[in-house]
Amino acid sequence: MPATPLDDLLHPPTVPYDRGFLDTGDGNRVYYEQLGNPDGKPALYVHGGPGAGTPDRPTRAWDPARYRVVRYDQRNCGRSTPHASDPAADLALNTTRHLVDDMERLREHLGIERWLLDGASWGSTLILAYAQQHPERVSEIVLQAVTTTRRAETDWLYHRVSAFKPEAWDRFRAAVPEHVWDGDVYALLAAYARRMEHPDRAVRAAAADAWLAWEDAVISDEPNGVPGMYSAREADDRIAFVRICAHFFSHGAWLAEDQLLRGAHRLAGIPGVLVHGRYDMGSPVQTAWELAKAWPDARLHVFDDSGHVGGEAMRRTVFEALEEFKHH
């Protein structure tokens, strides 16, 4: 008997019942919203990027009767202020440590004791950083397109994967002509970061276009690849996304090499579900495999019909994990 289509299993669209801003005390205001049941099981959705922002649309993955879902925009993106498209926004106040502290401050602000964490791509890196610092505040974790932002992963995404996309990577590199390529991917990303601080918006916009064209190229031939997935953003969001990405990745996200894999023992006792596409061109499955070996309470699901953007089987597995954990 064929499986029930995922759309027939998903919950009715859920929209926010509460919206607000968290004052971080240093001039930043972090947008957040709550959906579902105010008395339900707390859960936090952590978006990717960094700098992608939370989608401004209803969700159907969460049971609105059982979950109290919190969504938020990380510093300087989405509806949070100041916005990174404004060159006056000080990104020195936006590091992984700041983002982890914001998550904990938001938990306290909302009066939540423990919460489930769900996220993909960069969101998985940030979730792991938070959970390893505050394991007592985490009930379960669901990660998709698993990353830890270690040097090998950054070098792959912005250099080594060029073996499959040499023409696109040459265009990516040529967009910062002042940079002389010497094999150091962090120097290339730093050149982009400097361009994204340029006072001329046209210079920032051109660099953002080149960066997003590369991101699009990486996933374009994946199973379920979506043309223009990264580029399909409003102009200010394009600039903010790339400015934040270049800022984080040129600094190695301020994480020691292999920090999140070496710290996986701190997740002991936290149930986890890791969902990854075998043909993820942006985040090779090796990282998810290594994390699963280091975290005995995690279950890894790898899908041969998916890449970084996922597919129905990946989405179904995430949905099933959320359905399972709502009873915990």
mmCIF file of C-alpha atoms in Angstrom:
data_model
loop_
_atom_site.group_PDB
_atom_site.id
_atom_site.type_symbol
_atom_site.label_atom_id
_atom_site.label_comp_id
_atom_site.label_asym_id
_atom_site.label_seq_id
_atom_site.Cartn_x
_atom_site.Cartn_y
_atom_site.Cartn_z
ATOM 1 C CA MET A 1 0.000 0.000 0.000
ATOM 2 C CA PRO A 2 1.517 3.364 -0.988
ATOM 3 C CA ALA A 3 2.569 5.743 1.775
ATOM 4 C CA THR A 4 0.222 8.588 2.606
ATOM 5 C CA PRO A 5 1.448 11.788 0.866
ATOM 6 C CA LEU A 6 3.216 14.108 3.291
ATOM 7 C CA ASP A 7 0.840 16.963 2.515
ATOM 8 C CA ASP A 8 -2.009 14.834 3.845
ATOM 9 C CA LEU A 9 -0.166 14.306 7.139
ATOM 10 C CA LEU A 10 0.909 17.869 7.856
ATOM 11 C CA HIS A 11 -1.007 20.006 10.316
ATOM 12 C CA PRO A 12 -3.236 22.952 9.390
ATOM 13 C CA PRO A 13 -1.285 26.178 8.760
ATOM 14 C CA THR A 14 -0.234 27.774 12.037
ATOM 15 C CA VAL A 15 0.339 31.528 12.302
ATOM 16 C CA PRO A 16 1.888 33.484 15.196
ATOM 17 C CA TYR A 17 -0.202 34.343 18.241
ATOM 18 C CA ASP A 18 2.547 36.593 19.634
ATOM 19 C CA ARG A 19 5.299 38.794 18.219
ATOM 20 C CA GLY A 20 7.938 40.904 19.875
ATOM 21 C CA PHE A 21 11.518 42.140 20.045
ATOM 22 C CA LEU A 22 14.214 41.035 22.477
ATOM 23 C CA ASP A 23 16.456 43.932 23.541
ATOM 24 C CA THR A 24 19.964 42.478 23.799
ATOM 25 C CA GLY A 25 21.335 45.451 25.723
ATOM 26 C CA ASP A 26 23.942 46.416 23.130
ATOM 27 C CA GLY A 27 21.782 48.207 20.571
ATOM 28 C CA ASN A 28 20.426 45.086 18.865
ATOM 29 C CA ARG A 29 16.770 44.072 18.840
ATOM 30 C CA VAL A 30 16.020 40.458 17.944
ATOM 31 C CA TYR A 31 12.623 39.744 16.423
ATOM 32 C CA TYR A 32 10.728 36.689 17.671
ATOM 33 C CA GLU A 33 7.277 35.159 17.298
ATOM 34 C CA GLN A 34 5.360 32.332 18.934
ATOM 35 C CA LEU A 35 2.985 29.850 17.280
ATOM 36 C CA GLY A 36 0.782 26.993 18.433
ATOM 37 C CA ASN A 37 -0.250 26.328 22.017
ATOM 38 C CA PRO A 38 1.058 28.774 24.674
ATOM 39 C CA ASP A 39 0.936 25.885 27.159
ATOM 40 C CA GLY A 40 2.480 23.350 24.775
ATOM 41 C CA LYS A 41 5.932 21.769 24.597
ATOM 42 C CA PRO A 42 8.469 24.563 23.898
ATOM 43 C CA ALA A 43 10.456 24.351 20.678
ATOM 44 C CA LEU A 44 12.809 26.788 18.932
ATOM 45 C CA TYR A 45 13.309 26.904 15.174
ATOM 46 C CA VAL A 46 16.831 28.144 14.326
ATOM 47 C CA HIS A 47 17.235 29.410 10.762
ATOM 48 C CA GLY A 48 20.222 28.989 8.500
ATOM 49 C CA GLY A 49 22.530 31.297 6.618
ATOM 50 C CA PRO A 50 23.846 32.741 8.789
ATOM 51 C CA GLY A 51 21.644 35.704 7.969
ATOM 52 C CA ALA A 52 18.841 33.947 6.099
ATOM 53 C CA GLY A 53 16.104 34.976 8.529
ATOM 54 C CA THR A 54 12.990 33.012 9.422
ATOM 55 C CA PRO A 55 10.468 32.518 6.593
ATOM 56 C CA ASP A 56 7.489 34.826 6.995
ATOM 57 C CA ARG A 57 4.900 32.142 6.315
ATOM 58 C CA PRO A 58 2.744 29.719 8.286
ATOM 59 C CA THR A 59 4.174 26.392 9.373
ATOM 60 C CA ARG A 60 2.521 22.994 9.039
ATOM 61 C CA ALA A 61 5.236 20.748 10.476
ATOM 62 C CA TRP A 62 4.373 21.387 14.130
ATOM 63 C CA ASP A 63 1.258 20.108 15.884
ATOM 64 C CA PRO A 64 -0.344 23.393 17.032
ATOM 65 C CA ALA A 65 -2.169 21.630 19.847
ATOM 66 C CA ARG A 66 0.999 20.138 21.341
ATOM 67 C CA TYR A 67 3.820 22.585 20.571
ATOM 68 C CA ARG A 68 4.674 26.124 21.605
ATOM 69 C CA VAL A 69 6.943 27.045 18.700
ATOM 70 C CA VAL A 70 9.306 30.005 18.872
ATOM 71 C CA ARG A 71 10.785 31.398 15.653
ATOM 72 C CA TYR A 72 13.219 34.304 15.533
ATOM 73 C CA ASP A 73 15.540 36.268 13.281
ATOM 74 C CA GLN A 74 19.192 36.140 14.312
ATOM 75 C CA ARG A 75 21.045 39.415 14.735
ATOM 76 C CA ASN A 76 21.040 41.910 11.853
ATOM 77 C CA CYS A 77 18.781 39.921 9.508
ATOM 78 C CA GLY A 78 15.094 39.435 8.785
ATOM 79 C CA ARG A 79 13.070 41.728 11.005
ATOM 80 C CA SER A 80 15.812 42.156 13.619
ATOM 81 C CA THR A 81 17.469 45.558 13.883
ATOM 82 C CA PRO A 82 19.791 47.134 12.953
ATOM 83 C CA HIS A 83 19.699 45.368 9.586
ATOM 84 C CA ALA A 84 22.990 44.301 8.017
ATOM 85 C CA SER A 85 22.030 45.964 4.727
ATOM 86 C CA ASP A 86 22.719 49.238 6.582
ATOM 87 C CA PRO A 87 26.511 49.761 6.570
ATOM 88 C CA ALA A 88 26.194 51.417 9.979
ATOM 89 C CA ALA A 89 25.157 48.093 11.566
ATOM 90 C CA ASP A 90 28.143 46.968 13.642
ATOM 91 C CA LEU A 91 28.852 43.312 12.854
ATOM 92 C CA ALA A 92 31.535 43.228 15.540
ATOM 93 C CA LEU A 93 28.537 42.608 17.806
ATOM 94 C CA ASN A 94 27.482 39.570 15.744
ATOM 95 C CA THR A 95 29.499 36.425 16.475
ATOM 96 C CA THR A 96 28.600 32.862 17.372
ATOM 97 C CA ARG A 97 28.986 33.747 21.046
ATOM 98 C CA HIS A 98 26.531 36.638 20.641
ATOM 99 C CA LEU A 99 24.030 34.361 18.884
ATOM 100 C CA VAL A 100 24.279 31.650 21.546
ATOM 101 C CA ASP A 101 23.781 34.287 24.241
ATOM 102 C CA ASP A 102 20.750 35.641 22.355
ATOM 103 C CA MET A 103 19.154 32.187 22.316
ATOM 104 C CA GLU A 104 19.639 31.811 26.059
ATOM 105 C CA ARG A 105 18.398 35.354 26.708
ATOM 106 C CA LEU A 106 15.308 34.639 24.592
ATOM 107 C CA ARG A 107 14.619 31.430 26.541
ATOM 108 C CA GLU A 108 14.776 33.350 29.810
ATOM 109 C CA HIS A 109 12.667 36.209 28.415
ATOM 110 C CA LEU A 110 9.908 33.775 27.441
ATOM 111 C CA GLY A 111 10.028 31.873 30.727
ATOM 112 C CA ILE A 112 10.931 28.555 29.105
ATOM 113 C CA GLU A 113 12.733 25.894 31.161
ATOM 114 C CA ARG A 114 13.807 23.537 28.346
ATOM 115 C CA TRP A 115 13.081 23.438 24.646
ATOM 116 C CA LEU A 116 13.432 21.261 21.575
ATOM 117 C CA LEU A 117 15.790 22.734 18.980
ATOM 118 C CA ASP A 118 15.202 22.352 15.235
ATOM 119 C CA GLY A 119 17.260 23.766 12.386
ATOM 120 C CA ALA A 120 19.169 23.144 9.173
ATOM 121 C CA SER A 121 22.546 24.005 7.659
ATOM 122 C CA TRP A 122 24.049 26.946 9.607
ATOM 123 C CA GLY A 123 21.151 26.496 12.021
ATOM 124 C CA SER A 124 22.580 23.084 12.949
ATOM 125 C CA THR A 125 25.972 24.633 13.745
ATOM 126 C CA LEU A 126 24.364 27.233 15.998
ATOM 127 C CA ILE A 127 22.150 24.628 17.682
ATOM 128 C CA LEU A 128 25.170 22.436 18.443
ATOM 129 C CA ALA A 129 27.087 25.408 19.850
ATOM 130 C CA TYR A 130 24.149 26.365 22.081
ATOM 131 C CA ALA A 131 23.366 22.817 23.197
ATOM 132 C CA GLN A 132 26.972 22.103 24.137
ATOM 133 C CA GLN A 133 27.053 25.256 26.256
ATOM 134 C CA HIS A 134 23.572 24.802 27.768
ATOM 135 C CA PRO A 135 22.764 21.049 27.577
ATOM 136 C CA GLU A 136 20.467 21.246 30.584
ATOM 137 C CA ARG A 137 18.171 23.587 28.600
ATOM 138 C CA VAL A 138 17.693 21.241 25.627
ATOM 139 C CA SER A 139 15.075 18.471 25.540
ATOM 140 C CA GLU A 140 15.622 17.108 21.992
ATOM 141 C CA ILE A 141 17.393 18.172 18.791
ATOM 142 C CA VAL A 142 16.365 17.759 15.131
ATOM 143 C CA LEU A 143 18.997 18.743 12.544
ATOM 144 C CA GLN A 144 18.873 18.761 8.749
ATOM 145 C CA ALA A 145 21.756 19.323 6.316
ATOM 146 C CA VAL A 146 24.146 18.985 9.237
ATOM 147 C CA THR A 147 27.104 21.371 9.481
ATOM 148 C CA THR A 148 29.669 22.234 12.156
ATOM 149 C CA THR A 149 31.427 25.038 10.174
ATOM 150 C CA ARG A 150 34.876 23.538 10.717
ATOM 151 C CA ARG A 151 37.639 24.534 8.316
ATOM 152 C CA ALA A 152 37.258 21.445 6.115
ATOM 153 C CA GLU A 153 33.579 22.233 5.532
ATOM 154 C CA THR A 154 34.194 25.899 4.703
ATOM 155 C CA ASP A 155 37.091 24.998 2.401
ATOM 156 C CA TRP A 156 34.820 22.506 0.631
ATOM 157 C CA LEU A 157 31.903 24.899 0.143
ATOM 158 C CA TYR A 158 33.906 27.880 -1.060
ATOM 159 C CA HIS A 159 36.799 26.125 -2.820
ATOM 160 C CA ARG A 160 37.010 22.326 -3.172
ATOM 161 C CA VAL A 161 33.535 21.862 -4.634
ATOM 162 C CA SER A 162 34.843 23.964 -7.548
ATOM 163 C CA ALA A 163 36.065 20.645 -8.975
ATOM 164 C CA PHE A 164 32.433 20.186 -10.034
ATOM 165 C CA LYS A 165 31.776 23.843 -10.908
ATOM 166 C CA PRO A 166 35.049 25.352 -12.173
ATOM 167 C CA GLU A 167 33.428 27.995 -14.370
ATOM 168 C CA ALA A 168 31.166 29.236 -11.588
ATOM 169 C CA TRP A 169 34.014 29.264 -9.062
ATOM 170 C CA ASP A 170 36.230 31.290 -11.386
ATOM 171 C CA ARG A 171 33.451 33.878 -11.568
ATOM 172 C CA PHE A 172 33.115 33.796 -7.786
ATOM 173 C CA ARG A 173 36.829 34.408 -7.309
ATOM 174 C CA ALA A 174 37.020 37.060 -10.048
ATOM 175 C CA ALA A 175 34.371 39.195 -8.342
ATOM 176 C CA VAL A 176 37.026 40.350 -5.836
ATOM 177 C CA PRO A 177 39.829 41.220 -8.289
ATOM 178 C CA GLU A 178 41.941 42.821 -5.567
ATOM 179 C CA HIS A 179 42.411 39.390 -4.008
ATOM 180 C CA VAL A 180 45.266 37.226 -5.300
ATOM 181 C CA TRP A 181 44.287 33.585 -4.822
ATOM 182 C CA ASP A 182 46.934 31.662 -2.896
ATOM 183 C CA GLY A 183 44.898 28.653 -1.833
ATOM 184 C CA ASP A 184 43.659 30.213 1.418
ATOM 185 C CA VAL A 185 39.873 30.165 1.307
ATOM 186 C CA TYR A 186 39.637 32.332 4.416
ATOM 187 C CA ALA A 187 41.568 35.114 2.667
ATOM 188 C CA LEU A 188 39.113 34.945 -0.239
ATOM 189 C CA LEU A 189 36.149 35.141 2.136
ATOM 190 C CA ALA A 190 37.797 38.035 3.988
ATOM 191 C CA ALA A 191 38.100 39.893 0.665
ATOM 192 C CA TYR A 192 34.356 39.458 0.229
ATOM 193 C CA ALA A 193 33.781 40.614 3.801
ATOM 194 C CA ARG A 194 35.727 43.824 3.073
ATOM 195 C CA ARG A 195 33.666 44.409 -0.076
ATOM 196 C CA MET A 196 30.490 44.006 1.937
ATOM 197 C CA GLU A 197 31.664 46.855 4.195
ATOM 198 C CA HIS A 198 32.213 49.226 1.234
ATOM 199 C CA PRO A 199 30.377 52.571 1.584
ATOM 200 C CA ASP A 200 29.086 52.342 -2.008
ATOM 201 C CA ARG A 201 25.914 50.255 -2.063
ATOM 202 C CA ALA A 202 26.535 49.313 -5.702
ATOM 203 C CA VAL A 203 29.831 47.684 -4.723
ATOM 204 C CA ARG A 204 28.152 45.748 -1.922
ATOM 205 C CA ALA A 205 25.294 44.688 -4.195
ATOM 206 C CA ALA A 206 27.662 43.438 -6.919
ATOM 207 C CA ALA A 207 29.642 41.364 -4.416
ATOM 208 C CA ALA A 208 26.400 39.972 -3.001
ATOM 209 C CA ASP A 209 25.229 39.000 -6.476
ATOM 210 C CA ALA A 210 28.485 37.130 -7.162
ATOM 211 C CA TRP A 211 28.371 35.313 -3.826
ATOM 212 C CA LEU A 212 24.751 34.258 -4.261
ATOM 213 C CA ALA A 213 25.417 33.105 -7.837
ATOM 214 C CA TRP A 214 28.072 30.763 -6.448
ATOM 215 C CA GLU A 215 25.749 29.435 -3.721
ATOM 216 C CA ASP A 216 23.096 28.839 -6.387
ATOM 217 C CA ALA A 217 25.580 27.010 -8.613
ATOM 218 C CA VAL A 218 26.662 24.637 -5.846
ATOM 219 C CA ILE A 219 23.174 23.207 -5.332
ATOM 220 C CA SER A 220 21.795 23.624 -8.843
ATOM 221 C CA ASP A 221 22.477 20.045 -9.973
ATOM 222 C CA GLU A 222 21.481 18.323 -6.742
ATOM 223 C CA PRO A 223 18.405 16.112 -6.612
ATOM 224 C CA ASN A 224 15.541 18.563 -6.071
ATOM 225 C CA GLY A 225 17.882 21.505 -6.722
ATOM 226 C CA VAL A 226 16.052 24.811 -6.967
ATOM 227 C CA PRO A 227 17.389 27.342 -9.511
ATOM 228 C CA GLY A 228 18.107 30.707 -7.923
ATOM 229 C CA MET A 229 17.313 29.479 -4.422
ATOM 230 C CA TYR A 230 19.808 31.797 -2.725
ATOM 231 C CA SER A 231 19.435 34.713 -5.125
ATOM 232 C CA ALA A 232 15.643 34.879 -4.808
ATOM 233 C CA ARG A 233 15.689 37.484 -2.034
ATOM 234 C CA GLU A 234 14.689 41.101 -1.753
ATOM 235 C CA ALA A 235 17.613 43.491 -2.403
ATOM 236 C CA ASP A 236 18.296 44.447 1.235
ATOM 237 C CA ASP A 237 18.048 40.812 2.343
ATOM 238 C CA ARG A 238 20.549 39.784 -0.353
ATOM 239 C CA ILE A 239 23.097 42.278 0.940
ATOM 240 C CA ALA A 240 22.469 41.405 4.589
ATOM 241 C CA PHE A 241 22.715 37.670 3.943
ATOM 242 C CA VAL A 242 26.070 37.888 2.167
ATOM 243 C CA ARG A 243 27.510 40.467 4.558
ATOM 244 C CA ILE A 244 26.725 38.227 7.531
ATOM 245 C CA CYS A 245 27.889 35.031 5.777
ATOM 246 C CA ALA A 246 31.220 36.563 4.727
ATOM 247 C CA HIS A 247 31.696 37.991 8.224
ATOM 248 C CA PHE A 248 31.095 34.632 9.916
ATOM 249 C CA PHE A 249 32.851 32.309 7.509
ATOM 250 C CA SER A 250 35.963 34.461 7.086
ATOM 251 C CA HIS A 251 36.400 34.162 10.866
ATOM 252 C CA GLY A 252 35.720 30.425 11.037
ATOM 253 C CA ALA A 253 32.541 31.314 12.966
ATOM 254 C CA TRP A 254 34.851 31.939 15.955
ATOM 255 C CA LEU A 255 34.928 28.195 16.601
ATOM 256 C CA ALA A 256 38.050 26.168 17.263
ATOM 257 C CA GLU A 257 38.685 23.527 14.621
ATOM 258 C CA ASP A 258 36.501 20.458 15.226
ATOM 259 C CA GLN A 259 35.126 22.163 18.360
ATOM 260 C CA LEU A 260 31.569 20.946 17.883
ATOM 261 C CA LEU A 261 32.583 17.379 17.069
ATOM 262 C CA ARG A 262 34.994 17.231 20.005
ATOM 263 C CA GLY A 263 32.268 18.630 22.264
ATOM 264 C CA ALA A 264 29.582 16.179 21.160
ATOM 265 C CA HIS A 265 29.949 14.232 24.422
ATOM 266 C CA ARG A 266 28.208 17.165 26.110
ATOM 267 C CA LEU A 267 25.028 16.150 24.261
ATOM 268 C CA ALA A 268 24.839 12.809 26.073
ATOM 269 C CA GLY A 269 21.274 12.107 27.148
ATOM 270 C CA ILE A 270 19.719 14.488 24.591
ATOM 271 C CA PRO A 271 17.778 12.543 21.931
ATOM 272 C CA GLY A 272 18.687 13.696 18.437
ATOM 273 C CA VAL A 273 17.593 13.084 14.866
ATOM 274 C CA LEU A 274 20.029 13.939 12.058
ATOM 275 C CA VAL A 275 18.616 14.106 8.534
ATOM 276 C CA HIS A 276 20.948 14.482 5.547
ATOM 277 C CA GLY A 277 20.937 14.116 1.772
ATOM 278 C CA ARG A 278 23.715 11.890 0.454
ATOM 279 C CA TYR A 279 24.240 14.208 -2.516
ATOM 280 C CA ASP A 280 24.412 17.412 -0.479
ATOM 281 C CA MET A 281 26.966 19.394 -2.488
ATOM 282 C CA GLY A 282 27.192 22.204 0.059
ATOM 283 C CA SER A 283 27.553 20.057 3.185
ATOM 284 C CA PRO A 284 28.950 16.576 2.475
ATOM 285 C CA VAL A 285 27.403 13.779 4.520
ATOM 286 C CA GLN A 286 30.723 13.011 6.213
ATOM 287 C CA THR A 287 30.053 15.634 8.902
ATOM 288 C CA ALA A 288 26.670 14.141 9.800
ATOM 289 C CA TRP A 289 28.261 10.685 9.925
ATOM 290 C CA GLU A 290 31.050 11.836 12.239
ATOM 291 C CA LEU A 291 28.623 13.681 14.505
ATOM 292 C CA ALA A 292 26.384 10.603 14.786
ATOM 293 C CA LYS A 293 29.378 8.495 15.842
ATOM 294 C CA ALA A 294 30.337 11.049 18.497
ATOM 295 C CA TRP A 295 26.776 11.478 19.811
ATOM 296 C CA PRO A 296 25.320 8.069 20.788
ATOM 297 C CA ASP A 297 21.836 9.471 21.468
ATOM 298 C CA ALA A 298 21.463 10.694 17.862
ATOM 299 C CA ARG A 299 19.849 8.743 15.021
ATOM 300 C CA LEU A 300 21.194 9.489 11.535
ATOM 301 C CA HIS A 301 18.990 9.195 8.431
ATOM 302 C CA VAL A 302 20.711 9.568 5.043
ATOM 303 C CA PHE A 303 18.637 9.834 1.856
ATOM 304 C CA ASP A 304 19.951 8.943 -1.585
ATOM 305 C CA ASP A 305 17.354 11.077 -3.375
ATOM 306 C CA SER A 306 18.268 14.376 -1.708
ATOM 307 C CA GLY A 307 20.870 17.110 -1.461
ATOM 308 C CA HIS A 308 21.158 20.278 0.605
ATOM 309 C CA VAL A 309 17.651 21.473 -0.245
ATOM 310 C CA GLY A 310 16.157 18.164 0.851
ATOM 311 C CA GLY A 311 13.199 16.299 -0.549
ATOM 312 C CA GLU A 312 9.931 14.726 0.514
ATOM 313 C CA ALA A 313 11.573 11.782 2.304
ATOM 314 C CA MET A 314 13.781 14.124 4.336
ATOM 315 C CA ARG A 315 10.853 16.380 5.200
ATOM 316 C CA ARG A 316 8.764 13.367 6.181
ATOM 317 C CA THR A 317 11.493 12.165 8.550
ATOM 318 C CA VAL A 318 11.699 15.593 10.206
ATOM 319 C CA PHE A 319 7.907 15.632 10.562
ATOM 320 C CA GLU A 320 7.939 12.152 12.084
ATOM 321 C CA ALA A 321 10.635 13.201 14.571
ATOM 322 C CA LEU A 322 8.560 16.195 15.653
ATOM 323 C CA GLU A 323 5.520 13.961 15.993
ATOM 324 C CA GLU A 324 7.520 11.521 18.135
ATOM 325 C CA PHE A 325 9.036 14.194 20.363
ATOM 326 C CA LYS A 326 5.758 15.984 21.038
ATOM 327 C CA HIS A 327 4.910 13.101 23.359
ATOM 328 C CA HIS A 328 8.153 13.389 25.381
#
